[in-house]
Short mmCIF file of C-alpha atoms and ligand atoms in Angstrom, two decimals:
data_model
loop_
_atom_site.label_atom_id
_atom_site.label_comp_id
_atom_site.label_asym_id
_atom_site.label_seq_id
_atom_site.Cartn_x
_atom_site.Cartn_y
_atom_site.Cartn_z
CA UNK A 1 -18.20 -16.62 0.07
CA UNK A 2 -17.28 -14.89 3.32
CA UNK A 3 -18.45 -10.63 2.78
CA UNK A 4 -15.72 -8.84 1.57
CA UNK A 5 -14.81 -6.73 5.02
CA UNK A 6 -13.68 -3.45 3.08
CA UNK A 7 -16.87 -3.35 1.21
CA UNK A 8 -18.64 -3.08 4.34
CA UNK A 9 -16.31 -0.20 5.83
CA UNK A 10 -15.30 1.84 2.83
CA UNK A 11 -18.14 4.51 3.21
CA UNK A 12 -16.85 5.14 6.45
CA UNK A 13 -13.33 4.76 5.84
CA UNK A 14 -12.01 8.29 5.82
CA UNK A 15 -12.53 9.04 9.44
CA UNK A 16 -10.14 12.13 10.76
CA UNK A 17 -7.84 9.88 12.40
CA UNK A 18 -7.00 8.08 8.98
CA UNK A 19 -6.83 11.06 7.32
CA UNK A 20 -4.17 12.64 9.73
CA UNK A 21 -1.78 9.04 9.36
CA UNK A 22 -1.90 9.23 6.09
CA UNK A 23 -0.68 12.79 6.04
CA UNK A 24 1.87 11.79 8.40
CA UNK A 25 3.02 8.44 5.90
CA UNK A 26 3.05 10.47 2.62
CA UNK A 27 5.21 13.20 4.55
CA UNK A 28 7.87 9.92 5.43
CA UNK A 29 7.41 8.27 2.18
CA UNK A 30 7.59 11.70 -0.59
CA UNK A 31 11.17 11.87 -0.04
CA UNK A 32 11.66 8.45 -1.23
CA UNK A 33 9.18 8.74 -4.06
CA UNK A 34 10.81 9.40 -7.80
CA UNK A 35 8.01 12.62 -7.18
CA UNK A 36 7.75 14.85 -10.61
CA UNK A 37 9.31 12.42 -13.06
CA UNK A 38 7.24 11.01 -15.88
CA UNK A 39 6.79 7.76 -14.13
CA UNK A 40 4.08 5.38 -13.58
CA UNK A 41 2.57 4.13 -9.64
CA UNK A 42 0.59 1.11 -9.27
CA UNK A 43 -1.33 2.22 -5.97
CA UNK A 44 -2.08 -1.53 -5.16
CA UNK A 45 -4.55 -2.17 -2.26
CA UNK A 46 -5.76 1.49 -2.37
CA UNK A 47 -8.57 1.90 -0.66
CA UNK A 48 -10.04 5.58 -0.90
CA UNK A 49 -6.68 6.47 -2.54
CA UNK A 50 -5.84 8.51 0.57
CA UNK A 51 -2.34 8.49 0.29
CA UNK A 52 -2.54 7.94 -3.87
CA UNK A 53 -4.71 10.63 -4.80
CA UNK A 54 -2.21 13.63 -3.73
CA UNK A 55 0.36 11.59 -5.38
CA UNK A 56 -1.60 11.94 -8.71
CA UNK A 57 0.46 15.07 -8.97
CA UNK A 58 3.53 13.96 -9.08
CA UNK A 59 2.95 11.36 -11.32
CA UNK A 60 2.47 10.57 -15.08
CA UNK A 61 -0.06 7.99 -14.24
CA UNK A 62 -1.47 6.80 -10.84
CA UNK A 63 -3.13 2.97 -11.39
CA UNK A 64 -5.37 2.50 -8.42
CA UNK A 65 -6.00 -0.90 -7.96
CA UNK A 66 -8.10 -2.98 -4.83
CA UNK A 67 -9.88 -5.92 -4.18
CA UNK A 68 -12.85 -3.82 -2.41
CA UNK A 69 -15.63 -2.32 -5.15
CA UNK A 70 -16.87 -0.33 -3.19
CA UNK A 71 -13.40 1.60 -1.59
CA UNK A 72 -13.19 1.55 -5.35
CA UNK A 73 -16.59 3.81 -5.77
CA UNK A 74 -15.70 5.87 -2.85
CA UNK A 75 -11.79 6.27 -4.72
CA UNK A 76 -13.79 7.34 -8.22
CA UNK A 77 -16.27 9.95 -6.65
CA UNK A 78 -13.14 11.52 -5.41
CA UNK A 79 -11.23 11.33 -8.44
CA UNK A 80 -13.97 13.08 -10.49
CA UNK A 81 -14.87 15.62 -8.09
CA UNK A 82 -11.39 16.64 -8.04
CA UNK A 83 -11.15 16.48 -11.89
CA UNK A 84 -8.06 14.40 -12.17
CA UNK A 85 -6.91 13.12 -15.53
CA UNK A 86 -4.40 10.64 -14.73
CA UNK A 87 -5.66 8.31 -13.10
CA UNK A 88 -6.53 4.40 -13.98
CA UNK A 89 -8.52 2.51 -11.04
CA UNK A 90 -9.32 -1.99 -11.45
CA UNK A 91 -10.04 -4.25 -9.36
CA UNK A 92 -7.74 -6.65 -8.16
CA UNK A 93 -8.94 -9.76 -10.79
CA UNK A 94 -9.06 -7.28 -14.36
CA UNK A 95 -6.20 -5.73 -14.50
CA UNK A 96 -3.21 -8.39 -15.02
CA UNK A 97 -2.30 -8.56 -18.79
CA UNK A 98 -3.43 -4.90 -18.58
CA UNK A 99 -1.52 -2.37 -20.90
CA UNK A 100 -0.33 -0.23 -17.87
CA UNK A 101 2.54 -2.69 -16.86
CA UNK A 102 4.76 -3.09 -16.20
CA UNK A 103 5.20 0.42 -13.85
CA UNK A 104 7.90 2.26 -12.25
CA UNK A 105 6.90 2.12 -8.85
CA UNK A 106 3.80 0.48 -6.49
CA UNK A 107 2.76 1.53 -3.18
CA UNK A 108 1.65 -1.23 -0.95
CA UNK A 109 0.76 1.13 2.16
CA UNK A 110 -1.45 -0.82 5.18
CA UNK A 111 -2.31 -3.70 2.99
CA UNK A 112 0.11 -6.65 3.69
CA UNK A 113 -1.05 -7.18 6.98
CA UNK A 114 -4.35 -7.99 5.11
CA UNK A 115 -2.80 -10.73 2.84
CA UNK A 116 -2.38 -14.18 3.88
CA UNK A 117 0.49 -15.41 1.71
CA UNK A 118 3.40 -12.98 2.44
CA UNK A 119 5.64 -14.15 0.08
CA UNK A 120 3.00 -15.00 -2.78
CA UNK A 121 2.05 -11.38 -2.93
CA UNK A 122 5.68 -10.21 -3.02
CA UNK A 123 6.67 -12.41 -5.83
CA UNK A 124 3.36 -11.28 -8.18
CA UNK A 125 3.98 -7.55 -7.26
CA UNK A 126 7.72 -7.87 -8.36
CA UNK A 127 6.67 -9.29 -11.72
CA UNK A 128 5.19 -6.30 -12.41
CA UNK A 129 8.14 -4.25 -11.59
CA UNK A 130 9.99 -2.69 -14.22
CA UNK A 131 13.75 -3.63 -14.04
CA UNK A 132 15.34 -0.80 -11.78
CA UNK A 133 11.59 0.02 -10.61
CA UNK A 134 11.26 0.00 -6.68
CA UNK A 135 8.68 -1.31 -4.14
CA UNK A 136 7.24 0.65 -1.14
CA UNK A 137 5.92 -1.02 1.64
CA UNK A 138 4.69 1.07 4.52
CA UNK A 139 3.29 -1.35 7.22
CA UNK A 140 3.16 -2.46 11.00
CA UNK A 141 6.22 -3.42 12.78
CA UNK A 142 5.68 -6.89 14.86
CA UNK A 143 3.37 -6.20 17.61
CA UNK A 144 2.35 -8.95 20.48
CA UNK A 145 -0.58 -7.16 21.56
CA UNK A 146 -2.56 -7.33 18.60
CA UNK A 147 -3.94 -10.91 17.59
CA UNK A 148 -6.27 -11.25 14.88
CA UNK A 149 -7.30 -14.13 13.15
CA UNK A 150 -7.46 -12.94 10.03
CA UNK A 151 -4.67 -10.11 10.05
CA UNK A 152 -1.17 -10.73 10.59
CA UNK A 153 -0.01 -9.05 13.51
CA UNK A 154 2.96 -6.69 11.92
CA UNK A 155 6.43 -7.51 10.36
CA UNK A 156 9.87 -8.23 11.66
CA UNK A 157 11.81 -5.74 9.16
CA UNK A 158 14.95 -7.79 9.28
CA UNK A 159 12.75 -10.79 8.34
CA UNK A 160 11.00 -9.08 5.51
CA UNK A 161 13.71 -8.05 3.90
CA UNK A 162 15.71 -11.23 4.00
CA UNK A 163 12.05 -12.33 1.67
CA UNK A 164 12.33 -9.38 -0.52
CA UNK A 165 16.16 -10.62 -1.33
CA UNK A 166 15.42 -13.93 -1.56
CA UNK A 167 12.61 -13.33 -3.83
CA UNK A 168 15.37 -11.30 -6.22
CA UNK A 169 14.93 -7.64 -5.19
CA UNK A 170 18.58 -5.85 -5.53
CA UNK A 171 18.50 -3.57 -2.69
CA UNK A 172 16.10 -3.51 0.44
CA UNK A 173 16.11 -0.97 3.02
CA UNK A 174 13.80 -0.15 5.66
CA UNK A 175 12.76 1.89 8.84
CA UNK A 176 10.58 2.45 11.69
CA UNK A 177 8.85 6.11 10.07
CA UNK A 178 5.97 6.32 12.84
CA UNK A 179 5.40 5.60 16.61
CA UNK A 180 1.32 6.59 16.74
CA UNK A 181 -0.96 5.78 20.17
CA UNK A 182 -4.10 3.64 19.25
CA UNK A 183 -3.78 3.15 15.58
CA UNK A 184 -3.14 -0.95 15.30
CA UNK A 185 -6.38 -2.95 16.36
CA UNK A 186 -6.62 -0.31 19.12
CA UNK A 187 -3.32 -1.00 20.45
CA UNK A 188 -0.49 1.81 20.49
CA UNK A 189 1.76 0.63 17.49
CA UNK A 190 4.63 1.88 15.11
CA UNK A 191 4.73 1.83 11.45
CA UNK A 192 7.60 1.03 8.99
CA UNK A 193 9.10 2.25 5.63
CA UNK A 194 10.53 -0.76 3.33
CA UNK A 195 12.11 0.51 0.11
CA UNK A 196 12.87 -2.66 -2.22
CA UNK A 197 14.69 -2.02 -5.78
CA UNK A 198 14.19 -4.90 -8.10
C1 LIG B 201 -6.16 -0.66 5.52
S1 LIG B 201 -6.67 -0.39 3.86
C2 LIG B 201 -5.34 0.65 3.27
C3 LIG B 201 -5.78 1.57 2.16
C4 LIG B 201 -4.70 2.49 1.61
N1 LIG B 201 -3.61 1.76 1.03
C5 LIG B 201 -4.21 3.44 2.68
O1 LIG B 201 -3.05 3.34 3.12
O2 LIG B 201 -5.01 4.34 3.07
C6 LIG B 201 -6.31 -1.93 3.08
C7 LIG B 201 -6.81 -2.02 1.65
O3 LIG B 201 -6.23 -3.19 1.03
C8 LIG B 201 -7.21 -3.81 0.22
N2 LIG B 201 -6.82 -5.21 0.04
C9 LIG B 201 -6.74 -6.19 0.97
N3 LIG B 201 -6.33 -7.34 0.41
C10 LIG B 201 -6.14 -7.08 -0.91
C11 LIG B 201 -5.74 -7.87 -2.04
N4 LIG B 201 -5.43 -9.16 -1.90
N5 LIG B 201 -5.67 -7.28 -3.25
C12 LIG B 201 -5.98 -5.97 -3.38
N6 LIG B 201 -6.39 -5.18 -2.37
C13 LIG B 201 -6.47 -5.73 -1.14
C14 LIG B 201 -8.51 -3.62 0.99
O4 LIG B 201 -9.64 -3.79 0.18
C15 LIG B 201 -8.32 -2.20 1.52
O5 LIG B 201 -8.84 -1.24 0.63
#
């Protein structure tokens, strides 16, 4: 089995410049967010929970789930030294059939790049919806100058959402959020908001 390429990084992950994007995605993304309600987030593909641990406070429970172990260690030294309560972190493979779903909301920020099967992943992640719950996607608009094997190389928004309806979401909007210099595969690159009601 090829090494799991997150395992490998996630002790190094939280470098200033990822810090300082993911300030600048939770400022786009709070006003979407159902913030201070008694609602559950599925945080799925979330690394060091750098964008899901402030959101711990806003929510009535923050699942934390990844594919990574070890961005899951880094995530739980956090979560303890910071004392939070309400938070529920799995890997990828344990938690389906877990107790905690279906949830009111997921967060799929900087993760579907990562993931082969595009649609596959959109279908799962909607069964796991709560009717009326709602879908964030925060991700790379289509960019030629990045090429990547293993990582697709951004999103058409149009395109995604035309999935997103097809696959039996209600309403889909999205938005270009971010215009950042160096930030995709070292290439100058801007980010999107999807927002996907099931
Ligand atoms: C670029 S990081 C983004 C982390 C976090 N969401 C953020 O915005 O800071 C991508 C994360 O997605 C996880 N990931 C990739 N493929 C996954 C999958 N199929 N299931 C769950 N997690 C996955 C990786 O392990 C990694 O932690």
């Amino acid at each position: 089995m090829e090494p799991n390429v997150f395992n490998q990084i996630a002790n190094q992950y939280d470098t200033a410049e990822r810090i300082q994007l993911a300030r600048r995605i939770l400022e786009k993304l709070n006003p979407t967010l159902s913030l201070g309600t008694k609602k559950t987030l599925l945080d799925f593909g979330c690394g060091t929970g750098l964008l899901g641990i402030p959101l711990t406070e806003h929510y009535q429970e923050v699942i934390f789930v990844d594919d990574s172990t070890v961005m899951l260690e880094v995530l739980q030294s956090k979560i303890k030294a910071n004392g939070i309560q309400n938070a529920n972190t799995m890997a990828t493979g344990d938690f389906t059939g877990s107790k905690v779903l279906p949830v009111d909301e997921i967060l799929l920020s900087l993760v579907l790049l990562h993931i082969p099967d595009t649609e596959k992943i959109l279908r799962f992640l909607y069964d796991l919806l709560k009717p009326g719950g709602k879908l964030f996607v925060v991700d790379f608009d289509k960019n030629q100058k990045v090429s990547h094997p293993k990582v697709h190389n951004g999103f058409n928004q149009k395109d995604l959402q035309e999935l997103f309806i097809k696959i039996g979401f209600r309403k889909v909007s999205s938005s270009t959020i971010l215009e950042e210099k160096k930030v995709f595969m070292n290439e100058d690159a801007s980010l999107f908001l999807l927002v996907a009601e099931k």
